[in-house]
GROMACS .gro file of C-alpha atoms in nm:
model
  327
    1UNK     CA    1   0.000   0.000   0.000
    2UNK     CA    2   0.151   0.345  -0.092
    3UNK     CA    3   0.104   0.667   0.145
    4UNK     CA    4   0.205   0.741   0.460
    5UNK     CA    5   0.039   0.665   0.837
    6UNK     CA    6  -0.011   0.865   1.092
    7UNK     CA    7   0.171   0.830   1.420
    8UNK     CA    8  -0.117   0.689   1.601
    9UNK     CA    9  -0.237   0.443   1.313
   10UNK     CA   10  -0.560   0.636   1.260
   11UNK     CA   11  -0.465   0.796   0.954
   12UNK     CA   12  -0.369   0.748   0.629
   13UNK     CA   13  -0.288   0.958   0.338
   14UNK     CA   14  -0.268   0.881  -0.015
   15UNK     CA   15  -0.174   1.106  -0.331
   16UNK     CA   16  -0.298   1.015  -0.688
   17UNK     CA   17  -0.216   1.251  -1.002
   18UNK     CA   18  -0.389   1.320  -1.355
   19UNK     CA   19  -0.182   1.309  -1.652
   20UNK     CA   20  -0.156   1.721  -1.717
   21UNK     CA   21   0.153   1.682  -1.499
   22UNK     CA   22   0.296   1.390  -1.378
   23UNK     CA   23   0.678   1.545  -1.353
   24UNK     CA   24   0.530   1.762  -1.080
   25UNK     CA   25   0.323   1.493  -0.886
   26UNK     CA   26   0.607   1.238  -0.933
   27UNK     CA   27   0.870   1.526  -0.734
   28UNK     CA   28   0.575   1.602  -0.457
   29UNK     CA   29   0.523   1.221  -0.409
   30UNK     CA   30   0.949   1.251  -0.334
   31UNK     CA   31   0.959   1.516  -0.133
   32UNK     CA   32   0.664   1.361   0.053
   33UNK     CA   33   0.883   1.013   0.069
   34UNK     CA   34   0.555   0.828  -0.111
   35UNK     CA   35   0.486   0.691  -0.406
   36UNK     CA   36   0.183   0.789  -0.611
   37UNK     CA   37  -0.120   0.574  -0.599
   38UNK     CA   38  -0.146   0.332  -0.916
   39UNK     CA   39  -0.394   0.486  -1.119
   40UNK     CA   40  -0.553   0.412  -1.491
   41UNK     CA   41  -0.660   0.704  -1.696
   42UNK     CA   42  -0.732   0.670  -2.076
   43UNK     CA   43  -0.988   0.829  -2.357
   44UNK     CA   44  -1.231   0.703  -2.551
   45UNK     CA   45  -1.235   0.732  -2.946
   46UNK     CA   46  -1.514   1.027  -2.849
   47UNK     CA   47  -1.278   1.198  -2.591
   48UNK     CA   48  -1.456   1.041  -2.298
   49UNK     CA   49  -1.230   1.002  -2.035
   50UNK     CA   50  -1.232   0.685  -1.803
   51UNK     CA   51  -1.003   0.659  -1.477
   52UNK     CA   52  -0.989   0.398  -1.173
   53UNK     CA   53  -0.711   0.375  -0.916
   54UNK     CA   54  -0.493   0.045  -0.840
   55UNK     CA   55  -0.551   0.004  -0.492
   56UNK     CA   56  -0.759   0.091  -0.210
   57UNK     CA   57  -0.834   0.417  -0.088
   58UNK     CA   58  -1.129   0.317   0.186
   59UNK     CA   59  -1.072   0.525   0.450
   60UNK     CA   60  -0.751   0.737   0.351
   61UNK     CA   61  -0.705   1.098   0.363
   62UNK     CA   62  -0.683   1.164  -0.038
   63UNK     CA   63  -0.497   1.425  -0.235
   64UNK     CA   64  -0.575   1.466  -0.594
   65UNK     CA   65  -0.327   1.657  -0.784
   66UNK     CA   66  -0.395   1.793  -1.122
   67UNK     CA   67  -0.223   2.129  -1.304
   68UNK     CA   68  -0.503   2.265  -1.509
   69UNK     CA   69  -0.249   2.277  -1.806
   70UNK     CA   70  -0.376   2.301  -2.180
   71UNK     CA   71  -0.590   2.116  -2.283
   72UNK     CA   72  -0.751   2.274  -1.974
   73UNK     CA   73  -1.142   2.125  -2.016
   74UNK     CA   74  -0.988   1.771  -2.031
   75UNK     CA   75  -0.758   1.818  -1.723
   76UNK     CA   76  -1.001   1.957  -1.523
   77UNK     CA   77  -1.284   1.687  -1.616
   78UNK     CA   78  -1.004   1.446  -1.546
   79UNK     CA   79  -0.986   1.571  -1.187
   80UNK     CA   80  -1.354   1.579  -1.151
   81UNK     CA   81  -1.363   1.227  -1.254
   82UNK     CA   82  -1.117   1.097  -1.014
   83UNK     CA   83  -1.257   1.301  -0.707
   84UNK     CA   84  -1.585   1.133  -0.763
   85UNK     CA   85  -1.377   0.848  -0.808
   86UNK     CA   86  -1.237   0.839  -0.429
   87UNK     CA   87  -1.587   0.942  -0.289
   88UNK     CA   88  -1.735   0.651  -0.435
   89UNK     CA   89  -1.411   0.402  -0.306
   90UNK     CA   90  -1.494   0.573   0.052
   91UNK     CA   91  -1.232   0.749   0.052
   92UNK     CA   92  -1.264   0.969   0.429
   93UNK     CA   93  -1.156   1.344   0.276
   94UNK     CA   94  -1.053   1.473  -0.062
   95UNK     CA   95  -0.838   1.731  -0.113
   96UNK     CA   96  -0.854   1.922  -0.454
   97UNK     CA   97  -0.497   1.993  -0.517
   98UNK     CA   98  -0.495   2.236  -0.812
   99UNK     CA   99  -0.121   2.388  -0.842
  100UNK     CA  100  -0.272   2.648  -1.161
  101UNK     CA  101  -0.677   2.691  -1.082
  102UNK     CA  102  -0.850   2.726  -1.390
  103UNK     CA  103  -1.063   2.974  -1.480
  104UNK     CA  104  -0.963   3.201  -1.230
  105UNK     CA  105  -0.961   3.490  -1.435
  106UNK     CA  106  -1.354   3.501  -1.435
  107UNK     CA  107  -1.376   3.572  -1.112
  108UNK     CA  108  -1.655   3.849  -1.190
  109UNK     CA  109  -1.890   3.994  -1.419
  110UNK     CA  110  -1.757   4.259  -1.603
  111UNK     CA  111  -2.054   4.301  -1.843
  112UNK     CA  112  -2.405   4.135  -1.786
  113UNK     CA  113  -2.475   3.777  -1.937
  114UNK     CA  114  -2.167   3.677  -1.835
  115UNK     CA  115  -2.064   3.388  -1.632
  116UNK     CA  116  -1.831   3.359  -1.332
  117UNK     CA  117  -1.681   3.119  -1.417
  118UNK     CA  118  -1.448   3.008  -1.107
  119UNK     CA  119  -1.739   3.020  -0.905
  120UNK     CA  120  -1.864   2.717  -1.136
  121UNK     CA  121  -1.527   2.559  -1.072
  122UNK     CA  122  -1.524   2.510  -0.736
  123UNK     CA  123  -1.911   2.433  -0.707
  124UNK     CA  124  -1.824   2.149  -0.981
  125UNK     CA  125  -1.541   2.009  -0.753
  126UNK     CA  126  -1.761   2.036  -0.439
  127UNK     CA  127  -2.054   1.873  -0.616
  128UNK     CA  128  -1.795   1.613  -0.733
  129UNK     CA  129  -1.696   1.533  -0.369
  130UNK     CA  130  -1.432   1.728  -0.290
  131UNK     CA  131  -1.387   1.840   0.068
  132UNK     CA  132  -1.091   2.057   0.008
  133UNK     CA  133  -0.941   2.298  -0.221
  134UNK     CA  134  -0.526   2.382  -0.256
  135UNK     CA  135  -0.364   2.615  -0.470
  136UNK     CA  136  -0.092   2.816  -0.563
  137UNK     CA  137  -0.128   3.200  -0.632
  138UNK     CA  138  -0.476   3.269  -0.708
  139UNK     CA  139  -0.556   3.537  -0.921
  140UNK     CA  140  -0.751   3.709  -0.641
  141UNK     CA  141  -0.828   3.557  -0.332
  142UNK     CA  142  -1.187   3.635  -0.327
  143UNK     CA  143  -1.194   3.311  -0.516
  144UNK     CA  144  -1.106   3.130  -0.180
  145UNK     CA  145  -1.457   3.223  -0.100
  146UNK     CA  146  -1.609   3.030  -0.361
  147UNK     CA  147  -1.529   2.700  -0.300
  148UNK     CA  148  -1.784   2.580   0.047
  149UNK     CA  149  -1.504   2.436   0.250
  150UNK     CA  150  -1.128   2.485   0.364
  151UNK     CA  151  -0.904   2.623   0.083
  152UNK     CA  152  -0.537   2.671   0.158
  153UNK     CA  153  -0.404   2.931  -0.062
  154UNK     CA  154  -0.025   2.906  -0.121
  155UNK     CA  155   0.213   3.145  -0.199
  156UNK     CA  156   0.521   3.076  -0.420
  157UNK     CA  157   0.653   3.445  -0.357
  158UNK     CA  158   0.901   3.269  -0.085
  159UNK     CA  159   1.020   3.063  -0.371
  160UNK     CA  160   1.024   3.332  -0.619
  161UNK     CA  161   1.226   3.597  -0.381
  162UNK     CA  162   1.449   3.376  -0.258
  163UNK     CA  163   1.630   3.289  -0.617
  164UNK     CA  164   1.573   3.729  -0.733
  165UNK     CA  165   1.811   3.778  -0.419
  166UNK     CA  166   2.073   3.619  -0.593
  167UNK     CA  167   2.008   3.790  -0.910
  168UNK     CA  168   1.996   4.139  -0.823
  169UNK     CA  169   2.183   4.407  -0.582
  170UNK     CA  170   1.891   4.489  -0.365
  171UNK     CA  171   2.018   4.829  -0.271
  172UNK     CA  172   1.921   4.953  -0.638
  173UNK     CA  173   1.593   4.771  -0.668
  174UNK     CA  174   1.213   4.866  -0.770
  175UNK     CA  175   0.968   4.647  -0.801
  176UNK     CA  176   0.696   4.700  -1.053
  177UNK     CA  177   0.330   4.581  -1.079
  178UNK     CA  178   0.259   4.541  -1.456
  179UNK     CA  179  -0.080   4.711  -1.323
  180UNK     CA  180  -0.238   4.938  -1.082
  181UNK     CA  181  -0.506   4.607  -0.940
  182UNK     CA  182  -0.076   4.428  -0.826
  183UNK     CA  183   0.021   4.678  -0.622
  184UNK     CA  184  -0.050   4.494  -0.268
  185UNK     CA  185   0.177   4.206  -0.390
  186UNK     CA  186   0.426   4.422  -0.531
  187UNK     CA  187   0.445   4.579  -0.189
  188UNK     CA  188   0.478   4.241  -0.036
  189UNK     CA  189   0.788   4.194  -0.327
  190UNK     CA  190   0.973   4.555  -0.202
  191UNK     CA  191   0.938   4.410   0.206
  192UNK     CA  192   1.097   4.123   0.108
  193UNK     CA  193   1.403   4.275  -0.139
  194UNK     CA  194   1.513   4.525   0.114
  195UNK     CA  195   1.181   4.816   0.128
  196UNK     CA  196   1.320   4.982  -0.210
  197UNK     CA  197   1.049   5.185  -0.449
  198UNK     CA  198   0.800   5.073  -0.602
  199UNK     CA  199   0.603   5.132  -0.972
  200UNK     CA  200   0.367   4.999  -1.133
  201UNK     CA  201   0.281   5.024  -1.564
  202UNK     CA  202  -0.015   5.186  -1.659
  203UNK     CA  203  -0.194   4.997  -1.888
  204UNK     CA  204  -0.577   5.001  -2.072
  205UNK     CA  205  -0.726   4.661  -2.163
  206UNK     CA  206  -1.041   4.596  -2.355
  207UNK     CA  207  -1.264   4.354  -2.165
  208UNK     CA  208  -1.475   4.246  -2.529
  209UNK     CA  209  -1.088   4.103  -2.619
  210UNK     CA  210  -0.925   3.858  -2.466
  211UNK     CA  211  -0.506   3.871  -2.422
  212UNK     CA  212  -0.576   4.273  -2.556
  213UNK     CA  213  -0.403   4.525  -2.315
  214UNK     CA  214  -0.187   4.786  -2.420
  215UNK     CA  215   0.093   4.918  -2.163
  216UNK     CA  216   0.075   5.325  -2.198
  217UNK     CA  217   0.378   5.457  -1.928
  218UNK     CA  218   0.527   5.369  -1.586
  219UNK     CA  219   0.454   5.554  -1.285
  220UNK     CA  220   0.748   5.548  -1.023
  221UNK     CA  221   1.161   5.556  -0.963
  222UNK     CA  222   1.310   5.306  -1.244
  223UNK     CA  223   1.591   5.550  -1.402
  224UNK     CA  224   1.917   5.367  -1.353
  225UNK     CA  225   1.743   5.100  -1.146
  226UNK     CA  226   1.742   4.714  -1.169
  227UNK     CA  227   1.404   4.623  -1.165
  228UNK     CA  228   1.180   4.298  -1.099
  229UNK     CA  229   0.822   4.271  -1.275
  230UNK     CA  230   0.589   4.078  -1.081
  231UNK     CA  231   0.275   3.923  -1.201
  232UNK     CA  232   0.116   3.566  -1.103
  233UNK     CA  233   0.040   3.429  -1.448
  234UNK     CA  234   0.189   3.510  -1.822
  235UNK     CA  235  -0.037   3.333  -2.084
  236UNK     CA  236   0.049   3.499  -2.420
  237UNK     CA  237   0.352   3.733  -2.302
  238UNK     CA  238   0.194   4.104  -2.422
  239UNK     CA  239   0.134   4.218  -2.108
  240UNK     CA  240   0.467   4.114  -1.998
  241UNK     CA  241   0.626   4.202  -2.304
  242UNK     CA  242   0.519   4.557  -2.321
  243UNK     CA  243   0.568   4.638  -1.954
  244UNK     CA  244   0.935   4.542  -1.968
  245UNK     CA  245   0.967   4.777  -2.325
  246UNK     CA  246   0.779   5.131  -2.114
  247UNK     CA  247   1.002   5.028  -1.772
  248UNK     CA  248   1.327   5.014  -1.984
  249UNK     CA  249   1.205   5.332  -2.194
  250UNK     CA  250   1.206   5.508  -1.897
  251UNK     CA  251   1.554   5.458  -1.841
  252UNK     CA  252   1.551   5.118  -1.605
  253UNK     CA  253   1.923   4.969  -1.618
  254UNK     CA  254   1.766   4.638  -1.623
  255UNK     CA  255   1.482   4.433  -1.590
  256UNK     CA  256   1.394   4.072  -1.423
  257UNK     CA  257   1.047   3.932  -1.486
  258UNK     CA  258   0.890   3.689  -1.211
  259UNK     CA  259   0.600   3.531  -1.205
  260UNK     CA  260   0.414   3.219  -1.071
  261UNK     CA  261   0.214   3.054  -1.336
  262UNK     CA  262   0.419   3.007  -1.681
  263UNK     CA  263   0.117   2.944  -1.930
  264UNK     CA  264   0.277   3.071  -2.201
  265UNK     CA  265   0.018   3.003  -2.478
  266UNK     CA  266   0.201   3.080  -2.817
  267UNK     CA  267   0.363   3.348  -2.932
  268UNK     CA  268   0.478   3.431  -2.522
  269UNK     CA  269   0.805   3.271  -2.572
  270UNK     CA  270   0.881   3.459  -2.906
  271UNK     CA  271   0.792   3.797  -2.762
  272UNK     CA  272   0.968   3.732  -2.411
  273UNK     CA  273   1.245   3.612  -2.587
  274UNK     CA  274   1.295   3.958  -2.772
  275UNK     CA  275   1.132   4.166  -2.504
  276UNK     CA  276   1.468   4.278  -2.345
  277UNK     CA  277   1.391   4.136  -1.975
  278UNK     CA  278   1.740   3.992  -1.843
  279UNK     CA  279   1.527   3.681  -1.742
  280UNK     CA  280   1.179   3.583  -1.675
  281UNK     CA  281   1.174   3.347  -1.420
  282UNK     CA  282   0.830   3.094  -1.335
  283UNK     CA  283   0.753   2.816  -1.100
  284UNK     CA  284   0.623   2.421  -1.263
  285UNK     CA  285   0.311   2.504  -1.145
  286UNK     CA  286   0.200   2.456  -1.509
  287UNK     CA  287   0.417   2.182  -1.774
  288UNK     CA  288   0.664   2.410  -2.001
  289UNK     CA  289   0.709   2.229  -2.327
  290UNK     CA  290   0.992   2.217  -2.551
  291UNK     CA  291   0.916   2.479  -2.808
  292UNK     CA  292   0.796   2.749  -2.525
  293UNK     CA  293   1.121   2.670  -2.317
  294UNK     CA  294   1.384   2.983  -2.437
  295UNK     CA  295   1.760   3.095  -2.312
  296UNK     CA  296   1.591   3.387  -2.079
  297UNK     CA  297   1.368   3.135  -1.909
  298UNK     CA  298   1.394   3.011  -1.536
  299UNK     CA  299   1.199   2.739  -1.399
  300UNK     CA  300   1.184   2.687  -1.077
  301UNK     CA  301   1.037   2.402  -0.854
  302UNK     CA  302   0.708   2.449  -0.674
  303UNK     CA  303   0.696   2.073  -0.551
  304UNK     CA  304   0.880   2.107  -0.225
  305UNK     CA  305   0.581   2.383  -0.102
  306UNK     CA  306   0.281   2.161  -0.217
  307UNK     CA  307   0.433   1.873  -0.008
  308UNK     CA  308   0.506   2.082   0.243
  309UNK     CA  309   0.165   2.199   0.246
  310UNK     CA  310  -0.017   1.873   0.204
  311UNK     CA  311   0.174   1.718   0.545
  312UNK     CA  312   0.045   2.028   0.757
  313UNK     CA  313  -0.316   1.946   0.633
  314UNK     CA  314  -0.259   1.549   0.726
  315UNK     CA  315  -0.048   1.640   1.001
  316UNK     CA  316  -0.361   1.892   1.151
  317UNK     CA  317  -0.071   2.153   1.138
  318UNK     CA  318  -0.042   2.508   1.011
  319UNK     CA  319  -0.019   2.601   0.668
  320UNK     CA  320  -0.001   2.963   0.737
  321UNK     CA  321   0.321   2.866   0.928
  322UNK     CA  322   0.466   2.845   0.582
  323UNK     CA  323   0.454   3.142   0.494
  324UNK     CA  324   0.563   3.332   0.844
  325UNK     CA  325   0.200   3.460   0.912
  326UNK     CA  326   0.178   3.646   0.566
  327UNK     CA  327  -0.022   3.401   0.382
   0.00000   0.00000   0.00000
């Protein structure tokens, strides 16, 4: 039987993984000293997905971890499938354990007839049996109060800050939200790099588009600074791309580019590539394939944090603890 047992013998917890990304599950199974449980996923010639798990999971404490990577209906029926999967086994919780939440972006009507659309997320995963919710980096955290149960919301700024220290002489940094809605977590950012200035990019976006925003000037100290662009998510790099172009206009000496979530739908790569960031560093929340991998990128693991995270759930521990009492 994989998983581990408590110390008393009354508990036992068990992680099983989709296929969106198994490199991640595989290294959070290792850094929880597990292996994952034996599971069966295939499709059908009419995409219909069918999944069943090796062994038993009667009674277990149950982690189900799936990256809502592209294709991101399929991953996320996937996970559906196999949390109604371990309710039906009797399996005693289930914990949702979705690294990049999908549909997080539609976390509110902008225009009427509109949907909100992570709202439907996490009443699909609660319908499906889940007891739980984990994540990393949610777009907003008013989504935490979607889902009708515990959600521990995980921050991979730790992660992120500690590998920009080594990058950058944080006596001559700003940090810079690529919009005026970032500015709380680029304040976070500045605490953490020493308390140096921040800016953020002013930028119009038309909400009938998607991926449409155009970046129009920065406000803030950047002249002869080094400075880091924060953001949780880049999907098709314009954003990104044309923050980095107005902060370096305005006479920054360099610029790094960190973010969480590495979605990178094409052409991201191309235009980070040639955007004139130093780097642009992201965590494996999401798989990075070949042909969006490029010389500027950094990819950093977000595996030891998840496991970290799941144990304090099993354990009945803290999972603010993880974060020093920020999170």
């Amino acid at each position: 039987m994989t998983g581990i047992v408590s110390n008393d013998g009354e508990k036992r917890l068990v992680l099983v993984s989709g296929r969106a990304h198994t490199e991640l599950a595989t290294d959070v199974a290792e850094h929880l000293g597990i292996e994952l449980v034996p599971t069966t996923a295939y499709d059908f010639a009419n995409g219909e997905i069918y999944t069943r798990f090796g062994e038993s999971v009667r009674g277990s404490d149950a982690f189900v971890l799936q990256s809502h990577a592209r294709p991101i209906n399929q991953w996320i029926m996937e996970q559906l499938l196999m949390v109604d999967a371990l309710k039906r086994a009797s399996a005693k919780t289930i914990t949702v354990v979705a690294p990049f939440y999908g549909y997080a972006r539609q976390d509110k009507k902008h225009r009427g007839r509109e949907p909100i659309s992570a709202r439907l997320l996490a009443d699909l995963f609660k319908t499906a049996g889940a007891d739980r919710l984990m994540s990393v980096d949610l777009h907003t955290a008013q989504i935490q109060g979607f889902f009708d149960g515990p959600v521990d919301h995980l921050w991979a700024m730790p992660t992120l800050i500690d590998y920009v220290r080594t990058r950058v002489d944080t006596t001559n940094v700003t940090v810079v939200s690529p919009d005026a809605g970032r500015i709380r977590v680029a304040e976070q950012w500045a605490a953490k790099l020493g308390g140096g200035p921040l800016a953020f990019v002013h930028k119009t976006r038309d909400i009938r588009s998607a991926n449409k925003s155009v970046a129009n000037r920065v406000v803030g100290e950047v002249e002869g600074r080094s400075c880091v662009l924060v953001d949780d998510l880049i999907d098709t790099g314009g954003t990104i791309a044309g923050a980095v172009r107005v902060v370096l206009e305005a006479g920054a000496k360099d610029v790094i580019v960190a973010a969480t979530h590495g979605v990178l739908s094409p052409p991201a790569a191309e235009r980070l590539q040639e955007s004139g960031a130093r780097e642009v560093i992201v965590t494996d929340t999401l798989p990075i394939e070949d042909e969006n991998r490029f010389e500027k990128l950094t990819v950093l693991s977000i595996a030891p944090l998840i496991a970290r995270a799941i144990r304090e759930v099993f354990d009945d521990g803290s999972v603010t603890s993880l974060f020093d009492g920020n999170a």
